[in-house]
Structure formats: C-alpha cells, structure tokens
C-alpha cells in the first residue's frame, strides 16, 4: 500500500510517501528502454520529512543531489540506495557551511536549482544555500536551458555582448542553437530591438534576390548545399562588415535565419524553372522534343511520363528522384524508347552518360549503342542537362560537354577532378 504523505504538487519535485510501514522519498527521473519515465524510492526518517515539509530550499537541494544517482541507474539499473540515504543528513540536517562544502565534493544537478529560481552568481561561487534563498516552487525550464547554453558557450570561449544575446533571442536560438530559427521580436528587450532589426535588415539586403533550390537527390525536403552555403557566406560577410563587433554565434544565427527563409521562398521555384526551361526549348528541338519518357532508378522502379499532363517531364523526373533517391540508390535514367536515346545520371560520381542507339537489335542480335560521359558540377548543372534532354534529346546536350566516349579517359578526368577538390 502506497500513500502520499507530502507533496508540493509542482512538476517533478520528489514526494514523500508511506509504503510498507515506512517513509520513503519518491522521485521520477530518467527513462527506461521504452522511453517511459522511471520512478525511484529510498527510505527517509521523520526528521527528514519535517525539513522537506518546512524548507523548500533543502527539498530542492536534496533533489539536485540525488538526481545524478538516478542517472547512474540508467534505463534498467537499480538506484544506489545506500548512497541516496547517505545524502539525507548532510543535505537536510547540516549547517549551510557544511552543505556548501558537501556540494563541492559531490555531483549534483545544477539545472534543477536554476529552473527553480536559484541565484546563479551564488551557485557559481559555491554558495548553494545562499543561492536557494530565491527558490520558487514553480520551475522555469527556459531559464535552466539558457543557463546551460551560457555554460557551454563559456566552455568553448564564446563571449556574448548584449546585442549578440538579443539577436540569438530574436531568432529563438539562445538556448537551442540547433533549432530552425524564426523571428520572435517579443523575446528581445525593447531597448535592443531596434538595433537587432538593423542587423536583420543588413542581412536581408545582402541576400535579396538569391535563391536556394531543393535537392531531390537527398529527398523531397532537402536543400541544395551549394546554394545554402552561397547565401550563408554572402549574409555572413555583409553582417561582419557592418557589425565587426558581433560574435560568431550571432552572425551564424542571422545567416541561418536568412538561409531558412530563402529556402522557404524558393521551395516551388525548382519545378517552375524546370517547366519554363522545357517550354523555352519547345521550338529548339523540333521533333526531338520529348512527348513520352520513361524514368527508372537503380532498384528497378519505373515511372512513365506523357506530354499533355499537368506537370513537365523535368518536374515529374525530379519528383521521382526525390521519392526514390537514397544512399544505395543514386543512379537514375531518362529514356525515350521511341527515339532510342536516353541519359543516365550518376549522383554518386557527379557524372552523366548520354546513350544513343546506333543500331536496333534484329533477329536475336543485340542493339548497338553509343555511350558518352561527362562530368557534372552541382545540382544546377544536372537540372540544365535534364531540361536540355527533355527539350531536344541527346543532340541538345552537345553544348553541355565535353563528352567522352573512352571509359578509361573519362575515369582519368574524374580522378583529376577529385584531386583538384
């Protein structure tokens, strides 16, 4: 039979329960192998309950001291009950000076104390009891997260001025640098908001008109890394010139924000470009303009495209690539069976082959093909090659060479390019 004897009914603060005729402290910490919260208990005495009931700061300090033992138990291990019990008297019944000394010797969870209002400067001085004079029953997790972020920055030597911190708060990356940035003016102190907006305006001017295309080779939501790096470099250089005192974290978050917004604006541009490019070539290839194509990948999947549908051949092909591309599926082919020609894209090698049927197979003989290879530099070049083939067949690819028919010569060209990079 388990009954709650005392609880502060706030978040995860440990409760005191009565179980099997004795008092125990019960707390939730960590998770099991199924990601369900784990619960730990260990025995306490009436004297400990009295302090926990009357003194919030000692309650919080005990929690902070026990949490590392719970972490050590992992997903399935047992709590070191003896170690937990050994903390009770020193944390709850000792003088403030002795408690401070104890916390200089043991592991303890700083974030719990900071979340519940501890004075951070006092904690840094090792005065944990004094720090807890400002303790609150309710927690502020954002305060704890920001404090942890500050400690990590200090460990790597990053120094933030008021404007740096304000910019990170504006983008929502002060506590979580890996999150996608946004615009949160309400998070910035009013006195600094106008200056933050001037920095953002500088970044916006720098990347005006730039675009970041999607990269179907890495999935439907992936962006073109070259485009992304180009925008980030442009924005970073402009912001550093205008505000040389800004730290790397602030410049990085502004660049990240501009790249994210540019990518959002450009999300449908790739399909529009493919359609427009194919339409522009409608009169160039004459009868060579494709009316029926087959798309295949290295896993045997196939998709047919016919002229007159709602989307261009290029757009349909890149949709097919985005749906099917993977680390073990990086070769895609576009074939015009009627004309006996096609192209094969080798994403793993940054190359392409154009294939032309010289002689169809007859009476059981194999057909004869001409295969020519070319190096490709980036997604934009791949898109241009696909558009050219759709608009005019293999003949339209001639200006996009050089085309190499000798396999050994092509491999040398690939090797030389790899050495230059």
mmCIF file of C-alpha atoms in Angstrom:
data_model
loop_
_atom_site.group_PDB
_atom_site.id
_atom_site.type_symbol
_atom_site.label_atom_id
_atom_site.label_comp_id
_atom_site.label_asym_id
_atom_site.label_seq_id
_atom_site.Cartn_x
_atom_site.Cartn_y
_atom_site.Cartn_z
ATOM 1 C CA UNK A 1 0.000 0.000 0.000
ATOM 2 C CA UNK A 2 1.447 3.365 -1.069
ATOM 3 C CA UNK A 3 0.076 6.688 0.253
ATOM 4 C CA UNK A 4 1.367 10.190 -0.413
ATOM 5 C CA UNK A 5 2.367 11.832 2.864
ATOM 6 C CA UNK A 6 3.683 15.122 1.474
ATOM 7 C CA UNK A 7 3.803 16.699 -1.967
ATOM 8 C CA UNK A 8 4.357 20.173 -3.266
ATOM 9 C CA UNK A 9 2.349 19.253 -6.377
ATOM 10 C CA UNK A 10 4.711 21.085 -8.675
ATOM 11 C CA UNK A 11 6.354 19.445 -11.631
ATOM 12 C CA UNK A 12 8.794 16.670 -10.782
ATOM 13 C CA UNK A 13 9.651 17.655 -7.201
ATOM 14 C CA UNK A 14 10.067 14.453 -5.123
ATOM 15 C CA UNK A 15 7.137 13.348 -2.978
ATOM 16 C CA UNK A 16 7.247 11.691 0.442
ATOM 17 C CA UNK A 17 5.196 8.505 0.584
ATOM 18 C CA UNK A 18 4.293 5.884 3.155
ATOM 19 C CA UNK A 19 4.974 2.360 1.985
ATOM 20 C CA UNK A 20 5.256 -0.919 3.898
ATOM 21 C CA UNK A 21 5.000 0.953 7.177
ATOM 22 C CA UNK A 22 7.872 3.369 6.497
ATOM 23 C CA UNK A 23 8.539 6.725 4.899
ATOM 24 C CA UNK A 24 10.205 6.968 1.505
ATOM 25 C CA UNK A 25 11.211 9.708 -0.867
ATOM 26 C CA UNK A 26 9.805 9.036 -4.354
ATOM 27 C CA UNK A 27 11.037 10.778 -7.469
ATOM 28 C CA UNK A 28 10.781 10.358 -11.216
ATOM 29 C CA UNK A 29 13.995 10.564 -13.221
ATOM 30 C CA UNK A 30 15.359 9.231 -16.481
ATOM 31 C CA UNK A 31 13.589 6.738 -18.708
ATOM 32 C CA UNK A 32 13.531 3.019 -19.356
ATOM 33 C CA UNK A 33 14.286 1.257 -22.645
ATOM 34 C CA UNK A 34 10.768 2.075 -23.866
ATOM 35 C CA UNK A 35 11.261 5.776 -23.072
ATOM 36 C CA UNK A 36 8.797 5.610 -20.184
ATOM 37 C CA UNK A 37 9.717 7.642 -17.058
ATOM 38 C CA UNK A 38 11.446 5.695 -14.287
ATOM 39 C CA UNK A 39 10.446 6.079 -10.625
ATOM 40 C CA UNK A 40 12.864 5.610 -7.731
ATOM 41 C CA UNK A 41 12.280 5.386 -3.976
ATOM 42 C CA UNK A 42 14.517 5.183 -0.908
ATOM 43 C CA UNK A 43 13.779 5.339 2.845
ATOM 44 C CA UNK A 44 13.826 8.524 4.935
ATOM 45 C CA UNK A 45 13.095 9.354 8.589
ATOM 46 C CA UNK A 46 10.564 11.628 10.279
ATOM 47 C CA UNK A 47 13.285 14.244 10.852
ATOM 48 C CA UNK A 48 13.958 14.371 7.126
ATOM 49 C CA UNK A 49 10.237 14.721 6.349
ATOM 50 C CA UNK A 50 9.988 17.658 8.753
ATOM 51 C CA UNK A 51 12.737 19.553 6.916
ATOM 52 C CA UNK A 52 11.357 18.707 3.485
ATOM 53 C CA UNK A 53 7.927 19.895 4.563
ATOM 54 C CA UNK A 54 9.124 23.209 6.008
ATOM 55 C CA UNK A 55 12.159 24.137 3.884
ATOM 56 C CA UNK A 56 11.729 24.348 0.110
ATOM 57 C CA UNK A 57 15.390 25.125 -0.464
ATOM 58 C CA UNK A 58 16.585 21.957 1.329
ATOM 59 C CA UNK A 59 13.977 19.933 -0.550
ATOM 60 C CA UNK A 60 15.379 21.227 -3.837
ATOM 61 C CA UNK A 61 18.986 20.683 -2.783
ATOM 62 C CA UNK A 62 18.258 17.051 -1.884
ATOM 63 C CA UNK A 63 16.605 16.548 -5.268
ATOM 64 C CA UNK A 64 19.623 18.057 -7.016
ATOM 65 C CA UNK A 65 21.982 15.759 -5.104
ATOM 66 C CA UNK A 66 20.007 12.552 -5.744
ATOM 67 C CA UNK A 67 19.364 13.053 -9.467
ATOM 68 C CA UNK A 68 22.903 12.029 -10.551
ATOM 69 C CA UNK A 69 22.392 8.714 -8.729
ATOM 70 C CA UNK A 70 19.214 8.185 -10.750
ATOM 71 C CA UNK A 71 21.097 8.973 -13.948
ATOM 72 C CA UNK A 72 23.716 6.403 -12.991
ATOM 73 C CA UNK A 73 20.987 3.764 -12.738
ATOM 74 C CA UNK A 74 20.410 4.112 -16.495
ATOM 75 C CA UNK A 75 17.432 2.533 -18.223
ATOM 76 C CA UNK A 76 17.213 -0.631 -16.107
ATOM 77 C CA UNK A 77 19.694 -0.447 -13.236
ATOM 78 C CA UNK A 78 18.867 -0.101 -9.547
ATOM 79 C CA UNK A 79 19.276 3.101 -7.590
ATOM 80 C CA UNK A 80 22.269 3.038 -5.252
ATOM 81 C CA UNK A 81 20.011 3.252 -2.211
ATOM 82 C CA UNK A 82 22.859 3.401 0.293
ATOM 83 C CA UNK A 83 24.381 6.397 -1.483
ATOM 84 C CA UNK A 84 20.994 8.126 -1.601
ATOM 85 C CA UNK A 85 20.345 7.554 2.117
ATOM 86 C CA UNK A 86 23.842 8.793 2.916
ATOM 87 C CA UNK A 87 22.900 12.173 1.444
ATOM 88 C CA UNK A 88 19.905 12.773 3.717
ATOM 89 C CA UNK A 89 21.556 14.024 6.900
ATOM 90 C CA UNK A 90 24.312 16.078 5.173
ATOM 91 C CA UNK A 91 21.826 17.854 2.880
ATOM 92 C CA UNK A 92 18.806 18.225 5.153
ATOM 93 C CA UNK A 93 20.206 18.461 8.683
ATOM 94 C CA UNK A 94 23.679 20.035 8.332
ATOM 95 C CA UNK A 95 24.638 23.711 8.631
ATOM 96 C CA UNK A 96 24.704 25.856 5.468
ATOM 97 C CA UNK A 97 28.501 25.861 5.505
ATOM 98 C CA UNK A 98 28.618 22.071 5.647
ATOM 99 C CA UNK A 99 26.042 21.804 2.834
ATOM 100 C CA UNK A 100 28.137 24.140 0.685
ATOM 101 C CA UNK A 101 31.193 22.022 1.388
ATOM 102 C CA UNK A 102 29.284 18.841 0.513
ATOM 103 C CA UNK A 103 28.214 20.248 -2.841
ATOM 104 C CA UNK A 104 31.824 20.995 -3.666
ATOM 105 C CA UNK A 105 32.579 17.267 -3.314
ATOM 106 C CA UNK A 106 29.614 15.542 -4.957
ATOM 107 C CA UNK A 107 27.929 15.551 -8.344
ATOM 108 C CA UNK A 108 24.686 17.499 -8.377
ATOM 109 C CA UNK A 109 22.138 18.673 -10.918
ATOM 110 C CA UNK A 110 22.596 22.419 -11.380
ATOM 111 C CA UNK A 111 19.774 22.803 -13.889
ATOM 112 C CA UNK A 112 17.066 21.827 -11.372
ATOM 113 C CA UNK A 113 18.188 24.547 -8.987
ATOM 114 C CA UNK A 114 18.418 27.172 -11.717
ATOM 115 C CA UNK A 115 14.964 26.238 -13.010
ATOM 116 C CA UNK A 116 13.543 26.777 -9.522
ATOM 117 C CA UNK A 117 14.968 30.266 -9.145
ATOM 118 C CA UNK A 118 18.429 29.765 -7.635
ATOM 119 C CA UNK A 119 20.738 32.777 -7.712
ATOM 120 C CA UNK A 120 23.174 31.855 -10.476
ATOM 121 C CA UNK A 121 26.023 34.067 -9.255
ATOM 122 C CA UNK A 122 25.850 32.457 -5.801
ATOM 123 C CA UNK A 123 25.845 28.999 -7.368
ATOM 124 C CA UNK A 124 28.962 29.900 -9.337
ATOM 125 C CA UNK A 125 30.651 30.932 -6.066
ATOM 126 C CA UNK A 126 29.755 27.581 -4.483
ATOM 127 C CA UNK A 127 27.256 29.134 -2.044
ATOM 128 C CA UNK A 128 24.371 26.780 -2.755
ATOM 129 C CA UNK A 129 22.405 27.504 0.421
ATOM 130 C CA UNK A 130 22.544 31.251 -0.135
ATOM 131 C CA UNK A 131 21.611 30.725 -3.784
ATOM 132 C CA UNK A 132 18.406 28.954 -2.751
ATOM 133 C CA UNK A 133 17.024 31.894 -0.782
ATOM 134 C CA UNK A 134 15.319 32.974 -4.007
ATOM 135 C CA UNK A 135 13.949 29.471 -4.723
ATOM 136 C CA UNK A 136 10.418 29.068 -6.067
ATOM 137 C CA UNK A 137 8.069 26.087 -6.052
ATOM 138 C CA UNK A 138 7.303 26.524 -9.736
ATOM 139 C CA UNK A 139 10.022 25.945 -12.290
ATOM 140 C CA UNK A 140 11.193 27.994 -15.254
ATOM 141 C CA UNK A 141 12.692 25.488 -17.684
ATOM 142 C CA UNK A 142 13.655 28.171 -20.176
ATOM 143 C CA UNK A 143 15.855 29.791 -17.521
ATOM 144 C CA UNK A 144 17.618 26.467 -16.950
ATOM 145 C CA UNK A 145 18.077 25.876 -20.670
ATOM 146 C CA UNK A 146 19.546 29.327 -21.203
ATOM 147 C CA UNK A 147 21.905 28.873 -18.267
ATOM 148 C CA UNK A 148 23.119 25.569 -19.705
ATOM 149 C CA UNK A 149 23.643 27.243 -23.073
ATOM 150 C CA UNK A 150 25.662 30.013 -21.374
ATOM 151 C CA UNK A 151 27.872 27.458 -19.641
ATOM 152 C CA UNK A 152 28.523 25.622 -22.906
ATOM 153 C CA UNK A 153 29.441 28.876 -24.630
ATOM 154 C CA UNK A 154 31.792 29.746 -21.805
ATOM 155 C CA UNK A 155 33.453 26.340 -22.093
ATOM 156 C CA UNK A 156 34.291 26.977 -25.744
ATOM 157 C CA UNK A 157 35.385 30.544 -25.072
ATOM 158 C CA UNK A 158 32.474 32.334 -26.748
ATOM 159 C CA UNK A 159 31.795 35.792 -25.345
ATOM 160 C CA UNK A 160 28.394 37.390 -25.913
ATOM 161 C CA UNK A 161 27.638 41.070 -25.674
ATOM 162 C CA UNK A 162 24.108 42.397 -25.181
ATOM 163 C CA UNK A 163 23.491 42.669 -28.930
ATOM 164 C CA UNK A 164 24.727 39.113 -29.550
ATOM 165 C CA UNK A 165 22.359 37.768 -26.908
ATOM 166 C CA UNK A 166 19.462 39.850 -28.248
ATOM 167 C CA UNK A 167 19.975 38.507 -31.780
ATOM 168 C CA UNK A 168 20.013 34.924 -30.508
ATOM 169 C CA UNK A 169 16.802 35.563 -28.580
ATOM 170 C CA UNK A 170 15.206 37.146 -31.669
ATOM 171 C CA UNK A 171 15.883 34.007 -33.731
ATOM 172 C CA UNK A 172 14.934 31.636 -30.902
ATOM 173 C CA UNK A 173 18.417 30.119 -30.809
ATOM 174 C CA UNK A 174 19.675 31.421 -27.492
ATOM 175 C CA UNK A 175 19.014 28.160 -25.666
ATOM 176 C CA UNK A 176 18.795 25.754 -28.606
ATOM 177 C CA UNK A 177 21.282 26.503 -31.362
ATOM 178 C CA UNK A 178 20.179 23.529 -33.460
ATOM 179 C CA UNK A 179 16.552 24.598 -33.835
ATOM 180 C CA UNK A 180 15.289 26.183 -37.038
ATOM 181 C CA UNK A 181 15.427 29.951 -36.432
ATOM 182 C CA UNK A 182 12.387 32.187 -36.575
ATOM 183 C CA UNK A 183 11.503 35.790 -35.846
ATOM 184 C CA UNK A 184 10.493 36.479 -32.258
ATOM 185 C CA UNK A 185 10.709 40.216 -31.586
ATOM 186 C CA UNK A 186 8.765 39.779 -28.359
ATOM 187 C CA UNK A 187 11.702 37.854 -26.869
ATOM 188 C CA UNK A 188 14.034 40.856 -27.210
ATOM 189 C CA UNK A 189 14.401 43.697 -24.721
ATOM 190 C CA UNK A 190 12.717 46.784 -26.176
ATOM 191 C CA UNK A 191 15.867 48.850 -25.787
ATOM 192 C CA UNK A 192 17.781 46.499 -28.109
ATOM 193 C CA UNK A 193 15.066 45.536 -30.594
ATOM 194 C CA UNK A 194 15.686 48.443 -32.976
ATOM 195 C CA UNK A 195 19.395 47.605 -33.213
ATOM 196 C CA UNK A 196 18.593 43.935 -33.778
ATOM 197 C CA UNK A 197 16.272 44.897 -36.630
ATOM 198 C CA UNK A 198 19.053 46.951 -38.248
ATOM 199 C CA UNK A 199 21.273 43.845 -38.263
ATOM 200 C CA UNK A 200 18.453 41.790 -39.791
ATOM 201 C CA UNK A 201 17.840 44.477 -42.431
ATOM 202 C CA UNK A 202 21.526 44.366 -43.396
ATOM 203 C CA UNK A 203 21.259 40.595 -43.869
ATOM 204 C CA UNK A 204 18.048 40.901 -45.902
ATOM 205 C CA UNK A 205 19.636 43.403 -48.296
ATOM 206 C CA UNK A 206 22.656 41.156 -48.748
ATOM 207 C CA UNK A 207 20.650 38.131 -49.920
ATOM 208 C CA UNK A 208 17.845 39.933 -51.770
ATOM 209 C CA UNK A 209 17.066 38.073 -54.977
ATOM 210 C CA UNK A 210 19.081 34.980 -54.045
ATOM 211 C CA UNK A 211 17.511 31.547 -54.055
ATOM 212 C CA UNK A 212 18.119 28.142 -52.511
ATOM 213 C CA UNK A 213 16.827 25.323 -54.640
ATOM 214 C CA UNK A 214 15.638 21.954 -53.437
ATOM 215 C CA UNK A 215 17.926 18.959 -53.892
ATOM 216 C CA UNK A 216 15.805 15.901 -54.758
ATOM 217 C CA UNK A 217 18.941 13.740 -54.635
ATOM 218 C CA UNK A 218 18.671 13.943 -50.847
ATOM 219 C CA UNK A 219 14.885 13.723 -50.514
ATOM 220 C CA UNK A 220 11.872 15.934 -51.066
ATOM 221 C CA UNK A 221 12.700 18.461 -48.340
ATOM 222 C CA UNK A 222 16.474 18.724 -48.774
ATOM 223 C CA UNK A 223 18.065 21.965 -49.963
ATOM 224 C CA UNK A 224 20.896 22.487 -52.412
ATOM 225 C CA UNK A 225 24.029 22.708 -50.235
ATOM 226 C CA UNK A 226 25.874 24.928 -52.699
ATOM 227 C CA UNK A 227 23.015 27.428 -52.770
ATOM 228 C CA UNK A 228 22.746 27.324 -48.980
ATOM 229 C CA UNK A 229 26.473 27.916 -48.485
ATOM 230 C CA UNK A 230 26.437 30.756 -51.015
ATOM 231 C CA UNK A 231 23.636 32.584 -49.171
ATOM 232 C CA UNK A 232 25.239 31.937 -45.775
ATOM 233 C CA UNK A 233 28.602 33.288 -46.957
ATOM 234 C CA UNK A 234 27.031 36.358 -48.551
ATOM 235 C CA UNK A 235 24.993 37.211 -45.459
ATOM 236 C CA UNK A 236 27.830 36.470 -43.039
ATOM 237 C CA UNK A 237 30.260 38.717 -44.923
ATOM 238 C CA UNK A 238 27.779 41.599 -45.098
ATOM 239 C CA UNK A 239 26.890 41.402 -41.407
ATOM 240 C CA UNK A 240 30.531 41.195 -40.323
ATOM 241 C CA UNK A 241 31.438 44.237 -42.399
ATOM 242 C CA UNK A 242 28.589 46.284 -40.955
ATOM 243 C CA UNK A 243 28.915 44.991 -37.362
ATOM 244 C CA UNK A 244 32.501 43.857 -36.761
ATOM 245 C CA UNK A 245 31.885 43.527 -33.023
ATOM 246 C CA UNK A 246 29.344 40.732 -33.366
ATOM 247 C CA UNK A 247 30.419 37.267 -32.283
ATOM 248 C CA UNK A 248 30.352 34.142 -34.423
ATOM 249 C CA UNK A 249 27.163 32.807 -32.796
ATOM 250 C CA UNK A 250 25.190 35.939 -33.639
ATOM 251 C CA UNK A 251 26.435 36.053 -37.239
ATOM 252 C CA UNK A 252 25.732 32.350 -37.652
ATOM 253 C CA UNK A 253 22.144 32.613 -36.408
ATOM 254 C CA UNK A 254 21.383 35.561 -38.721
ATOM 255 C CA UNK A 255 22.822 33.625 -41.666
ATOM 256 C CA UNK A 256 20.803 30.562 -40.656
ATOM 257 C CA UNK A 257 17.625 32.653 -40.496
ATOM 258 C CA UNK A 258 18.209 34.147 -43.951
ATOM 259 C CA UNK A 259 19.005 30.726 -45.451
ATOM 260 C CA UNK A 260 15.884 29.169 -43.940
ATOM 261 C CA UNK A 261 13.645 31.952 -45.205
ATOM 262 C CA UNK A 262 15.286 31.956 -48.634
ATOM 263 C CA UNK A 263 14.788 28.198 -48.894
ATOM 264 C CA UNK A 264 11.107 28.567 -47.949
ATOM 265 C CA UNK A 265 10.586 31.195 -50.640
ATOM 266 C CA UNK A 266 12.375 29.028 -53.201
ATOM 267 C CA UNK A 267 10.624 25.765 -52.401
ATOM 268 C CA UNK A 268 8.461 25.723 -55.549
ATOM 269 C CA UNK A 269 10.914 27.566 -57.783
ATOM 270 C CA UNK A 270 12.728 24.428 -58.969
ATOM 271 C CA UNK A 271 9.585 22.943 -60.509
ATOM 272 C CA UNK A 272 8.675 26.268 -62.097
ATOM 273 C CA UNK A 273 12.166 26.566 -63.581
ATOM 274 C CA UNK A 274 12.019 23.038 -64.951
ATOM 275 C CA UNK A 275 8.687 23.731 -66.604
ATOM 276 C CA UNK A 276 9.761 27.079 -68.043
ATOM 277 C CA UNK A 277 13.075 25.720 -69.292
ATOM 278 C CA UNK A 278 11.364 22.836 -71.051
ATOM 279 C CA UNK A 279 8.797 25.184 -72.583
ATOM 280 C CA UNK A 280 11.543 27.549 -73.782
ATOM 281 C CA UNK A 281 13.098 24.660 -75.688
ATOM 282 C CA UNK A 282 9.837 23.699 -77.379
ATOM 283 C CA UNK A 283 10.917 25.224 -80.685
ATOM 284 C CA UNK A 284 14.601 24.294 -80.465
ATOM 285 C CA UNK A 285 14.456 20.558 -80.839
ATOM 286 C CA UNK A 286 11.570 20.291 -83.265
ATOM 287 C CA UNK A 287 10.551 16.676 -83.408
ATOM 288 C CA UNK A 288 13.256 15.919 -80.849
ATOM 289 C CA UNK A 289 11.164 17.473 -78.085
ATOM 290 C CA UNK A 290 10.062 14.648 -75.839
ATOM 291 C CA UNK A 291 6.443 13.521 -75.795
ATOM 292 C CA UNK A 292 6.836 10.239 -73.907
ATOM 293 C CA UNK A 293 9.565 9.275 -71.450
ATOM 294 C CA UNK A 294 10.385 6.505 -69.018
ATOM 295 C CA UNK A 295 12.132 7.189 -65.682
ATOM 296 C CA UNK A 296 13.939 4.368 -63.889
ATOM 297 C CA UNK A 297 16.235 4.009 -60.889
ATOM 298 C CA UNK A 298 18.891 1.535 -59.811
ATOM 299 C CA UNK A 299 16.337 -0.546 -57.882
ATOM 300 C CA UNK A 300 14.090 -1.394 -60.799
ATOM 301 C CA UNK A 301 11.378 1.200 -60.186
ATOM 302 C CA UNK A 302 9.854 2.820 -63.280
ATOM 303 C CA UNK A 303 7.579 5.775 -63.979
ATOM 304 C CA UNK A 304 6.064 6.850 -67.310
ATOM 305 C CA UNK A 305 5.511 10.428 -68.436
ATOM 306 C CA UNK A 306 3.348 11.575 -71.353
ATOM 307 C CA UNK A 307 3.118 15.059 -72.810
ATOM 308 C CA UNK A 308 -0.109 16.870 -72.007
ATOM 309 C CA UNK A 309 -0.129 16.052 -68.304
ATOM 310 C CA UNK A 310 -0.341 18.658 -65.542
ATOM 311 C CA UNK A 311 3.449 18.792 -64.990
ATOM 312 C CA UNK A 312 6.512 18.994 -67.199
ATOM 313 C CA UNK A 313 8.755 15.993 -67.788
ATOM 314 C CA UNK A 314 11.548 17.641 -65.788
ATOM 315 C CA UNK A 315 9.310 18.300 -62.806
ATOM 316 C CA UNK A 316 7.999 14.724 -62.879
ATOM 317 C CA UNK A 317 11.518 13.327 -63.106
ATOM 318 C CA UNK A 318 12.800 15.289 -60.103
ATOM 319 C CA UNK A 319 9.720 14.243 -58.153
ATOM 320 C CA UNK A 320 10.638 10.639 -58.999
ATOM 321 C CA UNK A 321 14.221 11.249 -57.817
ATOM 322 C CA UNK A 322 13.052 12.852 -54.573
ATOM 323 C CA UNK A 323 10.764 9.912 -53.837
ATOM 324 C CA UNK A 324 13.318 7.214 -54.641
ATOM 325 C CA UNK A 325 16.818 8.578 -54.044
ATOM 326 C CA UNK A 326 18.805 7.024 -51.187
ATOM 327 C CA UNK A 327 22.370 6.243 -50.207
ATOM 328 C CA UNK A 328 22.134 2.946 -52.095
ATOM 329 C CA UNK A 329 20.034 4.304 -54.974
ATOM 330 C CA UNK A 330 21.917 7.054 -56.810
ATOM 331 C CA UNK A 331 21.639 6.135 -60.491
ATOM 332 C CA UNK A 332 18.606 7.438 -62.421
ATOM 333 C CA UNK A 333 17.778 7.114 -66.099
ATOM 334 C CA UNK A 334 15.512 9.023 -68.509
ATOM 335 C CA UNK A 335 14.762 7.105 -71.691
ATOM 336 C CA UNK A 336 12.929 7.911 -74.893
ATOM 337 C CA UNK A 337 12.200 4.411 -76.150
ATOM 338 C CA UNK A 338 10.731 5.542 -79.464
ATOM 339 C CA UNK A 339 13.776 7.636 -80.379
ATOM 340 C CA UNK A 340 16.213 5.144 -78.895
ATOM 341 C CA UNK A 341 18.071 7.589 -76.677
ATOM 342 C CA UNK A 342 18.410 8.468 -73.026
ATOM 343 C CA UNK A 343 20.557 9.855 -70.248
ATOM 344 C CA UNK A 344 21.780 8.227 -67.071
ATOM 345 C CA UNK A 345 22.592 10.381 -64.039
ATOM 346 C CA UNK A 346 25.232 9.087 -61.616
ATOM 347 C CA UNK A 347 24.736 11.144 -58.461
ATOM 348 C CA UNK A 348 27.385 9.213 -56.544
ATOM 349 C CA UNK A 349 30.024 10.184 -59.125
ATOM 350 C CA UNK A 350 28.837 13.650 -60.201
ATOM 351 C CA UNK A 351 28.638 12.457 -63.782
ATOM 352 C CA UNK A 352 26.183 11.709 -66.569
ATOM 353 C CA UNK A 353 26.046 9.422 -69.595
ATOM 354 C CA UNK A 354 24.124 10.070 -72.790
ATOM 355 C CA UNK A 355 23.145 6.954 -74.653
ATOM 356 C CA UNK A 356 22.158 6.776 -78.320
ATOM 357 C CA UNK A 357 21.000 3.676 -80.189
ATOM 358 C CA UNK A 358 23.089 3.267 -83.333
ATOM 359 C CA UNK A 359 21.514 0.028 -84.493
ATOM 360 C CA UNK A 360 18.418 -1.707 -83.181
ATOM 361 C CA UNK A 361 18.663 -5.402 -82.398
ATOM 362 C CA UNK A 362 17.308 -7.657 -85.133
ATOM 363 C CA UNK A 363 16.831 -11.395 -85.458
ATOM 364 C CA UNK A 364 18.160 -12.027 -81.955
ATOM 365 C CA UNK A 365 21.202 -9.739 -82.264
ATOM 366 C CA UNK A 366 21.956 -7.180 -79.558
ATOM 367 C CA UNK A 367 21.408 -3.498 -80.299
ATOM 368 C CA UNK A 368 24.437 -1.245 -80.674
ATOM 369 C CA UNK A 369 24.751 1.866 -78.520
ATOM 370 C CA UNK A 370 26.994 4.901 -78.358
ATOM 371 C CA UNK A 371 27.683 5.854 -74.744
ATOM 372 C CA UNK A 372 29.367 9.164 -73.889
ATOM 373 C CA UNK A 373 30.195 10.545 -70.464
ATOM 374 C CA UNK A 374 30.543 13.993 -68.973
ATOM 375 C CA UNK A 375 31.397 15.404 -65.544
ATOM 376 C CA UNK A 376 28.701 17.373 -63.712
ATOM 377 C CA UNK A 377 29.245 20.189 -61.235
ATOM 378 C CA UNK A 378 26.344 20.522 -58.842
ATOM 379 C CA UNK A 379 22.587 20.176 -58.898
ATOM 380 C CA UNK A 380 22.097 23.197 -61.154
ATOM 381 C CA UNK A 381 24.136 21.528 -63.888
ATOM 382 C CA UNK A 382 22.077 18.352 -63.530
ATOM 383 C CA UNK A 383 18.870 20.343 -63.901
ATOM 384 C CA UNK A 384 20.180 22.050 -67.045
ATOM 385 C CA UNK A 385 21.137 18.692 -68.569
ATOM 386 C CA UNK A 386 17.725 17.180 -67.838
ATOM 387 C CA UNK A 387 15.951 20.225 -69.273
ATOM 388 C CA UNK A 388 18.128 20.116 -72.392
ATOM 389 C CA UNK A 389 17.407 16.435 -72.977
ATOM 390 C CA UNK A 390 13.675 16.908 -72.461
ATOM 391 C CA UNK A 391 13.672 19.848 -74.858
ATOM 392 C CA UNK A 392 15.849 18.446 -77.620
ATOM 393 C CA UNK A 393 17.139 14.958 -76.927
ATOM 394 C CA UNK A 394 20.781 13.881 -76.995
ATOM 395 C CA UNK A 395 21.597 16.391 -79.732
ATOM 396 C CA UNK A 396 20.655 19.260 -77.411
ATOM 397 C CA UNK A 397 23.242 18.054 -74.863
ATOM 398 C CA UNK A 398 26.192 18.730 -77.192
ATOM 399 C CA UNK A 399 26.945 22.251 -75.831
ATOM 400 C CA UNK A 400 26.983 20.864 -72.284
ATOM 401 C CA UNK A 401 30.072 18.673 -72.820
ATOM 402 C CA UNK A 402 32.810 17.821 -73.323
ATOM 403 C CA UNK A 403 31.527 14.286 -73.939
ATOM 404 C CA UNK A 404 33.996 11.430 -73.598
ATOM 405 C CA UNK A 405 33.358 8.041 -75.163
ATOM 406 C CA UNK A 406 36.517 6.328 -73.886
ATOM 407 C CA UNK A 407 35.812 4.934 -70.412
ATOM 408 C CA UNK A 408 39.473 4.981 -69.343
ATOM 409 C CA UNK A 409 39.840 8.605 -70.406
ATOM 410 C CA UNK A 410 36.694 9.523 -68.528
ATOM 411 C CA UNK A 411 37.917 7.811 -65.356
ATOM 412 C CA UNK A 412 41.146 9.821 -65.605
ATOM 413 C CA UNK A 413 39.115 13.014 -65.875
ATOM 414 C CA UNK A 414 37.111 12.020 -62.784
ATOM 415 C CA UNK A 415 40.293 11.245 -60.880
ATOM 416 C CA UNK A 416 41.891 14.561 -61.832
ATOM 417 C CA UNK A 417 38.791 16.453 -60.703
ATOM 418 C CA UNK A 418 38.793 14.602 -57.377
ATOM 419 C CA UNK A 419 42.441 15.534 -56.831
ATOM 420 C CA UNK A 420 41.705 19.211 -57.534
ATOM 421 C CA UNK A 421 38.925 19.373 -54.975
#
